[in-house]
Coordinates of C-alpha atoms in Angstrom, one line a residue:
X1091 CA 13.5 -18.8 -11.4
X1092 CA 14.2 -15.4 -12.8
X1093 CA 11.5 -14.1 -15.3
X1094 CA 12.2 -14.4 -19.0
X1095 CA 10.4 -12.9 -22.0
X1096 CA 8.5 -16.2 -22.4
X1097 CA 7.2 -16.6 -18.8
X1098 CA 3.4 -16.7 -18.8
X1099 CA 1.2 -17.7 -15.8
X1100 CA -2.5 -18.3 -16.0
X1101 CA -4.7 -17.1 -13.2
X1102 CA -8.2 -16.1 -12.3
X1103 CA -7.3 -13.6 -9.5
X1104 CA -4.2 -11.8 -8.1
X1105 CA -3.5 -11.3 -4.4
X1106 CA -1.1 -8.4 -3.8
X1107 CA 1.1 -7.8 -0.7
X1108 CA 1.8 -4.1 -0.1
X1109 CA 5.1 -3.3 1.6
X1110 CA 8.0 -4.3 -0.8
X1111 CA 5.5 -5.3 -3.5
X1112 CA 3.5 -2.2 -4.3
X1113 CA 5.2 0.3 -1.9
X1114 CA 8.7 0.7 -1.0
X1115 CA 8.5 1.5 2.7
X1116 CA 11.9 0.1 3.5
X1117 CA 13.3 3.5 4.9
X1118 CA 10.3 4.0 7.2
X1119 CA 10.4 0.2 8.4
X1120 CA 14.1 0.5 9.0
X1121 CA 13.8 3.6 11.2
X1122 CA 10.9 2.4 13.3
X1123 CA 12.2 -1.2 13.9
X1124 CA 15.9 -0.1 14.6
X1125 CA 14.6 2.3 17.3
X1126 CA 12.6 -0.6 18.7
X1127 CA 15.8 -2.8 18.6
X1128 CA 17.7 -0.1 20.5
X1129 CA 15.0 0.1 23.2
X1130 CA 15.2 -3.7 23.7
X1131 CA 19.0 -4.1 23.4
X1132 CA 18.8 -6.1 20.2
X1133 CA 21.1 -5.9 17.1
X1134 CA 19.3 -3.8 14.5
X1135 CA 20.7 -5.8 11.6
X1136 CA 19.4 -9.1 13.1
X1137 CA 16.0 -7.5 13.7
X1138 CA 15.7 -6.4 10.2
X1139 CA 16.2 -9.9 9.0
X1140 CA 13.0 -11.0 10.7
X1141 CA 10.5 -8.2 10.5
X1142 CA 9.6 -8.0 6.8
X1143 CA 6.3 -9.5 5.9
X1144 CA 5.0 -10.3 9.3
X1145 CA 2.7 -8.5 11.7
X1146 CA 4.7 -6.7 14.4
X1147 CA 3.6 -8.9 17.2
X1148 CA 4.7 -12.0 15.4
X1149 CA 8.1 -10.5 14.7
X1150 CA 8.4 -9.6 18.3
X1151 CA 7.5 -13.2 19.5
X1152 CA 10.4 -14.5 17.4
X1153 CA 12.8 -11.8 18.6
X1154 CA 11.8 -11.8 22.4
X1155 CA 10.6 -15.4 22.8
X1156 CA 10.2 -15.2 26.6
X1157 CA 8.1 -12.1 26.6
X1158 CA 4.3 -12.6 27.2
X1159 CA 2.4 -12.3 23.9
X1160 CA 0.0 -9.7 25.5
X1161 CA 3.0 -7.4 25.8
X1162 CA 3.9 -8.0 22.1
X1163 CA 0.3 -7.0 21.1
X1164 CA 0.4 -3.9 23.1
X1165 CA 3.8 -3.0 21.8
X1166 CA 2.6 -3.8 18.3
X1167 CA -0.3 -1.3 18.7
X1168 CA 2.3 1.4 19.6
X1169 CA 4.5 0.4 16.6
X1170 CA 1.6 0.6 14.2
X1171 CA 0.8 4.2 15.3
X1172 CA 4.5 5.1 14.9
X1173 CA 4.7 3.5 11.5
X1174 CA 1.5 5.2 10.3
X1175 CA 2.9 8.6 11.3
X1176 CA 6.2 8.0 9.5
X1177 CA 5.8 8.1 5.8
X1178 CA 9.0 10.0 4.8
X1179 CA 10.5 8.2 1.9
X1180 CA 7.6 5.9 1.2
X1181 CA 7.3 5.7 -2.6
X1182 CA 5.6 3.3 -5.1
X1183 CA 7.5 0.4 -6.5
X1184 CA 8.3 1.1 -10.2
X1185 CA 5.3 0.2 -12.3
X1186 CA 2.9 -0.2 -9.3
X1187 CA 0.5 2.5 -10.4
X1188 CA 0.3 1.3 -14.0
X1189 CA -0.1 -2.3 -12.8
X1190 CA -2.9 -1.4 -10.4
X1191 CA -4.6 0.6 -13.1
X1192 CA -4.5 -2.4 -15.5
X1193 CA -6.3 -4.5 -12.9
X1194 CA -9.4 -2.3 -12.6
X1195 CA -12.5 -4.5 -13.2
X1196 CA -10.4 -7.7 -12.8
X1197 CA -10.4 -9.9 -9.7
X1198 CA -7.7 -8.8 -7.3
X1199 CA -7.1 -7.9 -3.6
X1200 CA -4.7 -6.4 -1.3
X1201 CA -3.4 -8.8 1.3
X1202 CA -1.2 -7.0 3.8
X1203 CA 0.2 -7.4 7.4
X1204 CA -0.5 -3.7 7.9
X1205 CA -3.7 -2.6 9.5
X1206 CA -6.2 -0.3 7.9
X1207 CA -4.6 3.0 9.1
X1208 CA -1.1 2.0 8.0
X1209 CA -2.0 0.5 4.7
X1210 CA -4.1 3.7 3.9
X1211 CA -1.3 6.0 4.9
X1212 CA 1.4 4.2 2.9
X1213 CA -0.7 3.6 -0.2
X1214 CA -1.6 7.3 -0.1
X1215 CA 2.0 8.5 0.4
X1216 CA 3.0 6.3 -2.5
X1217 CA 0.2 7.8 -4.7
X1218 CA -1.5 4.4 -5.2
X1219 CA -5.2 3.6 -5.4
X1220 CA -6.5 1.0 -3.0
X1221 CA -8.0 -2.1 -4.3
X1222 CA -11.7 -2.6 -3.6
X1223 CA -11.0 -5.8 -1.7
X1224 CA -8.6 -5.5 1.1
X1225 CA -7.4 -8.0 3.7
X1226 CA -5.5 -6.2 6.5
X1227 CA -4.2 -7.1 10.0
X1228 CA -7.7 -6.6 11.5
X1229 CA -9.1 -9.3 9.1
X1230 CA -7.0 -12.3 10.3
X1231 CA -6.2 -14.1 13.4
X1232 CA -2.7 -15.3 12.3
X1233 CA 0.2 -13.4 10.7
X1234 CA 2.1 -14.5 7.6
X1235 CA 3.6 -17.0 7.1
X1236 CA 0.3 -18.4 8.0
X1237 CA -1.8 -18.6 4.9
X1238 CA -5.1 -17.2 6.4
X1239 CA -4.8 -13.8 4.7
X1240 CA -4.3 -15.1 1.2
X1241 CA -7.0 -17.8 1.7
X1242 CA -9.4 -15.1 3.0
X1243 CA -8.6 -12.9 0.0
X1244 CA -9.4 -15.7 -2.4
X1245 CA -12.7 -16.5 -0.6
X1246 CA -13.8 -12.8 -0.7
X1247 CA -13.1 -12.9 -4.4
X1248 CA -14.9 -16.1 -4.9
X1249 CA -11.9 -17.7 -6.6
X1250 CA -10.2 -21.1 -5.7
X1251 CA -6.9 -20.9 -4.1
X1252 CA -5.2 -22.8 -6.9
X1253 CA -6.4 -20.2 -9.4
X1254 CA -4.8 -17.3 -7.6
X1255 CA -1.4 -15.9 -8.0
X1256 CA 0.3 -14.1 -5.2
X1257 CA 2.7 -11.1 -5.6
X1258 CA 5.1 -10.9 -2.6
X1259 CA 8.6 -9.8 -1.6
X1260 CA 9.3 -11.4 1.7
X1261 CA 10.1 -14.8 2.9
X1262 CA 7.1 -14.9 5.3
X1263 CA 4.7 -13.7 2.5
X1264 CA 6.1 -16.2 -0.1
X1265 CA 5.8 -19.0 2.5
X1266 CA 2.1 -17.9 3.2
X1267 CA 1.3 -17.9 -0.6
X1268 CA 2.8 -21.4 -1.0
X1269 CA 1.0 -22.8 2.2
X1270 CA -2.3 -21.4 0.7
X1271 CA -1.6 -23.6 -2.5
X1272 CA -1.0 -20.5 -4.7
X1273 CA 1.7 -19.8 -7.2
X1274 CA 3.9 -16.8 -6.2
X1275 CA 5.6 -14.0 -8.2
X1276 CA 8.5 -12.7 -6.2
X1277 CA 9.0 -8.9 -6.4
X1278 CA 12.4 -7.3 -5.7
X1279 CA 15.8 -8.2 -4.3
X1280 CA 14.5 -10.1 -1.1
X1281 CA 12.2 -12.4 -3.0
X1282 CA 14.6 -14.6 -5.0
X1283 CA 16.0 -16.1 -1.7
X1284 CA 12.6 -17.7 -0.8
X1285 CA 11.6 -19.9 -3.7
X1286 CA 8.8 -18.0 -5.6
X1287 CA 7.8 -19.5 -8.9
X1288 CA 9.2 -16.5 -10.7
X1289 CA 11.1 -13.3 -9.7
X1290 CA 10.8 -9.8 -11.2
X1291 CA 12.9 -6.8 -10.4
X1292 CA 9.8 -4.6 -10.2
X1293 CA 6.2 -4.3 -11.5
X1294 CA 7.4 -2.8 -14.8
X1295 CA 8.0 -6.4 -15.8
X1296 CA 4.5 -7.6 -15.4
X1297 CA 1.7 -7.3 -17.9
X1298 CA -1.9 -8.6 -17.3
X1299 CA -4.0 -9.8 -20.2
X1300 CA -7.8 -10.6 -19.6
X1301 CA -9.2 -13.5 -21.4
X1302 CA -12.7 -13.9 -22.9
X1303 CA -13.4 -16.7 -20.4
X1304 CA -12.8 -14.4 -17.4
X1305 CA -9.3 -15.8 -16.9
X1306 CA -6.1 -13.8 -16.7
X1307 CA -2.7 -14.4 -18.3
X1308 CA 0.3 -12.8 -16.6
X1309 CA 3.2 -11.9 -19.0
X1310 CA 6.3 -11.7 -16.9
X1311 CA 9.7 -10.7 -18.0

């Protein structure tokens, strides 16, 4: 559903995706993946429908199903380096800096399909501070939509999955949050197509209130 002024979600921890949720990297993602599509004779528009939210090797496995997985992992390493070097047009999602600042001292983690180098480069390009707890591509064995990353984030924070709220923009990420047994706030224009619990245009529409019992209340709308 679309957020209204009365939407309030209780939580004990927040798990935050990066691309499309905290950082608008669409221009860079589009450039890098359309070049990849051209190299492999694939339609760029069809490729862009697949790649958001997943690790690169997982997207490649869907797009080139007959290619050996070891080729996808090697290609993904090259793609990550290319993406890390290309930060032109990478900016913060509106409200992201203020939102992250409001979470200081509260349980939250970054859970991203990017690796350490790429997440560091994009957060820096967007002028955003990194959360202390980060689950990156190196931390997991399976890409979103597998729930491993979100479950690991909850475990590192010491919070039960049912008490976590995920912030995501992509179909793969929203599916991962749901598979982890978590409620999901969808951020941005892609999110509403994938069934999150609530959708916001950007992070200016979210306010976090800390309770005396250590819980959080998300005011959304």
